[in-house]
Amino acid sequence: MREMRFLYVILAIMVIPVLYVVVLSFQDSQIIEGTIQQKSFQEKKCTQEPTFDPAFNMVMLKENCEGPNWTIRINNKQYDVTEHLYNKLEINSSYSFSYHPLKGMSLLEVRNHATSNN
């Protein structure tokens, strides 16, 4: 009986993330309109941590990397975007976006473009 409870716990751990993705996939895209307040880029960062590897029975260096990340801030909310979209956007310009948690952001229209006076 104890083994059955363990199997149910393992099954729940495996099924919950799948259900979460299925629910998100049926969610409608959200329309976001606003002015780009900030653009930020974080380069790829890697750290090496000593980790015990039982196969070799020794401590080895494990590399953990994050990034690169491109983000924009609209209406005081931060969104991750692709590098391609990031390069198209300008601060203080107004845009309309379609945002979906699984598909990310896509540009719908440029509402007014920032101009520079040189």
mmCIF file of C-alpha atoms in Angstrom:
data_model
loop_
_atom_site.group_PDB
_atom_site.id
_atom_site.type_symbol
_atom_site.label_atom_id
_atom_site.label_comp_id
_atom_site.label_asym_id
_atom_site.label_seq_id
_atom_site.Cartn_x
_atom_site.Cartn_y
_atom_site.Cartn_z
ATOM 1 C CA MET A 1 0.000 0.000 0.000
ATOM 2 C CA ARG A 2 2.889 2.326 0.787
ATOM 3 C CA GLU A 3 4.388 1.678 -2.658
ATOM 4 C CA MET A 4 1.099 2.687 -4.289
ATOM 5 C CA ARG A 5 1.118 6.058 -2.504
ATOM 6 C CA PHE A 6 4.667 6.606 -3.677
ATOM 7 C CA LEU A 7 3.646 5.819 -7.273
ATOM 8 C CA TYR A 8 0.706 8.245 -7.032
ATOM 9 C CA VAL A 9 3.031 10.996 -5.816
ATOM 10 C CA ILE A 10 5.473 10.341 -8.667
ATOM 11 C CA LEU A 11 2.604 10.299 -11.173
ATOM 12 C CA ALA A 12 1.244 13.593 -9.814
ATOM 13 C CA ILE A 13 4.697 15.194 -10.061
ATOM 14 C CA MET A 14 4.875 14.145 -13.711
ATOM 15 C CA VAL A 15 1.283 15.040 -14.699
ATOM 16 C CA ILE A 16 0.926 18.487 -13.082
ATOM 17 C CA PRO A 17 3.454 20.275 -15.379
ATOM 18 C CA VAL A 18 1.835 18.680 -18.443
ATOM 19 C CA LEU A 19 -1.617 19.853 -17.359
ATOM 20 C CA TYR A 20 -0.228 23.341 -16.744
ATOM 21 C CA VAL A 21 1.147 23.534 -20.297
ATOM 22 C CA VAL A 22 -2.118 22.192 -21.752
ATOM 23 C CA VAL A 23 -4.142 24.820 -19.871
ATOM 24 C CA LEU A 24 -1.776 27.601 -20.987
ATOM 25 C CA SER A 25 -1.961 26.480 -24.610
ATOM 26 C CA PHE A 26 -5.731 27.131 -24.664
ATOM 27 C CA GLN A 27 -5.362 30.567 -23.093
ATOM 28 C CA ASP A 28 -6.086 33.487 -25.428
ATOM 29 C CA SER A 29 -3.368 35.955 -26.276
ATOM 30 C CA GLN A 30 -3.412 39.228 -24.353
ATOM 31 C CA ILE A 31 -3.188 42.562 -26.194
ATOM 32 C CA ILE A 32 -0.664 44.918 -24.595
ATOM 33 C CA GLU A 33 -0.513 48.544 -25.669
ATOM 34 C CA GLY A 34 1.908 51.083 -24.316
ATOM 35 C CA THR A 35 5.156 52.963 -24.549
ATOM 36 C CA ILE A 36 8.507 51.260 -24.140
ATOM 37 C CA GLN A 37 9.839 52.619 -20.847
ATOM 38 C CA GLN A 38 13.066 50.629 -20.769
ATOM 39 C CA LYS A 39 15.033 48.053 -22.751
ATOM 40 C CA SER A 40 17.619 45.868 -21.088
ATOM 41 C CA PHE A 41 20.019 43.178 -22.212
ATOM 42 C CA GLN A 42 21.752 40.666 -19.975
ATOM 43 C CA GLU A 43 24.706 38.815 -21.444
ATOM 44 C CA LYS A 44 25.202 35.122 -20.968
ATOM 45 C CA LYS A 45 26.599 34.462 -17.491
ATOM 46 C CA CYS A 46 28.200 31.197 -16.485
ATOM 47 C CA THR A 47 29.359 30.032 -13.086
ATOM 48 C CA GLN A 48 31.248 26.907 -12.182
ATOM 49 C CA GLU A 49 30.302 25.035 -9.048
ATOM 50 C CA PRO A 50 32.103 22.053 -7.557
ATOM 51 C CA THR A 51 29.728 19.057 -7.605
ATOM 52 C CA PHE A 52 30.321 15.506 -6.423
ATOM 53 C CA ASP A 53 29.946 13.002 -9.268
ATOM 54 C CA PRO A 54 29.313 9.503 -7.886
ATOM 55 C CA ALA A 55 30.156 7.863 -11.243
ATOM 56 C CA PHE A 56 33.754 9.113 -10.998
ATOM 57 C CA ASN A 57 33.753 9.214 -7.177
ATOM 58 C CA MET A 58 35.226 12.699 -7.231
ATOM 59 C CA VAL A 59 34.318 16.384 -7.174
ATOM 60 C CA MET A 60 34.033 17.938 -10.643
ATOM 61 C CA LEU A 61 33.196 21.437 -11.840
ATOM 62 C CA LYS A 62 29.636 21.847 -13.126
ATOM 63 C CA GLU A 63 28.894 24.840 -15.348
ATOM 64 C CA ASN A 64 25.586 26.689 -14.882
ATOM 65 C CA CYS A 65 24.699 29.270 -17.517
ATOM 66 C CA GLU A 66 21.902 31.835 -17.763
ATOM 67 C CA GLY A 67 21.073 34.151 -20.624
ATOM 68 C CA PRO A 68 21.390 35.946 -22.836
ATOM 69 C CA ASN A 69 18.102 37.725 -22.046
ATOM 70 C CA TRP A 70 16.375 40.619 -23.808
ATOM 71 C CA THR A 71 13.624 42.399 -21.849
ATOM 72 C CA ILE A 72 11.403 45.422 -22.262
ATOM 73 C CA ARG A 73 9.325 47.347 -19.740
ATOM 74 C CA ILE A 74 5.817 48.530 -20.687
ATOM 75 C CA ASN A 75 3.300 49.968 -18.211
ATOM 76 C CA ASN A 76 5.684 49.094 -15.342
ATOM 77 C CA LYS A 77 5.705 45.389 -16.290
ATOM 78 C CA GLN A 78 8.714 43.541 -17.628
ATOM 79 C CA TYR A 79 8.460 41.131 -20.567
ATOM 80 C CA ASP A 80 11.030 38.816 -22.140
ATOM 81 C CA VAL A 81 11.361 39.268 -25.899
ATOM 82 C CA THR A 82 13.448 37.780 -28.683
ATOM 83 C CA GLU A 83 16.619 39.482 -29.842
ATOM 84 C CA HIS A 84 14.990 40.203 -33.218
ATOM 85 C CA LEU A 85 12.007 42.002 -31.640
ATOM 86 C CA TYR A 86 14.266 43.792 -29.124
ATOM 87 C CA ASN A 87 16.296 45.312 -31.964
ATOM 88 C CA LYS A 88 13.143 46.664 -33.679
ATOM 89 C CA LEU A 89 11.851 48.563 -30.633
ATOM 90 C CA GLU A 90 12.752 52.065 -29.481
ATOM 91 C CA ILE A 91 12.359 53.615 -26.045
ATOM 92 C CA ASN A 92 9.548 56.224 -25.791
ATOM 93 C CA SER A 93 7.742 54.748 -28.810
ATOM 94 C CA SER A 94 4.213 53.320 -28.530
ATOM 95 C CA TYR A 95 3.417 49.824 -29.736
ATOM 96 C CA SER A 96 0.696 47.185 -29.674
ATOM 97 C CA PHE A 97 1.762 43.629 -28.849
ATOM 98 C CA SER A 98 0.159 40.239 -28.667
ATOM 99 C CA TYR A 99 1.406 38.310 -25.614
ATOM 100 C CA HIS A 100 0.916 34.606 -24.900
ATOM 101 C CA PRO A 101 2.659 32.828 -21.977
ATOM 102 C CA LEU A 102 3.902 29.989 -24.215
ATOM 103 C CA LYS A 103 4.339 31.780 -27.549
ATOM 104 C CA GLY A 104 5.859 34.978 -26.178
ATOM 105 C CA MET A 105 5.440 38.480 -27.588
ATOM 106 C CA SER A 106 4.811 39.528 -31.138
ATOM 107 C CA LEU A 107 4.533 43.034 -32.538
ATOM 108 C CA LEU A 108 1.097 43.974 -33.868
ATOM 109 C CA GLU A 109 1.622 47.623 -34.787
ATOM 110 C CA VAL A 110 3.767 50.687 -34.206
ATOM 111 C CA ARG A 111 1.441 53.327 -32.772
ATOM 112 C CA ASN A 112 3.806 56.306 -32.829
ATOM 113 C CA HIS A 113 7.528 56.242 -33.418
ATOM 114 C CA ALA A 114 10.096 58.226 -31.418
ATOM 115 C CA THR A 115 11.875 60.852 -33.455
ATOM 116 C CA SER A 116 15.201 62.411 -32.703
ATOM 117 C CA ASN A 117 16.001 66.072 -33.351
ATOM 118 C CA ASN A 118 19.593 66.376 -34.495
#
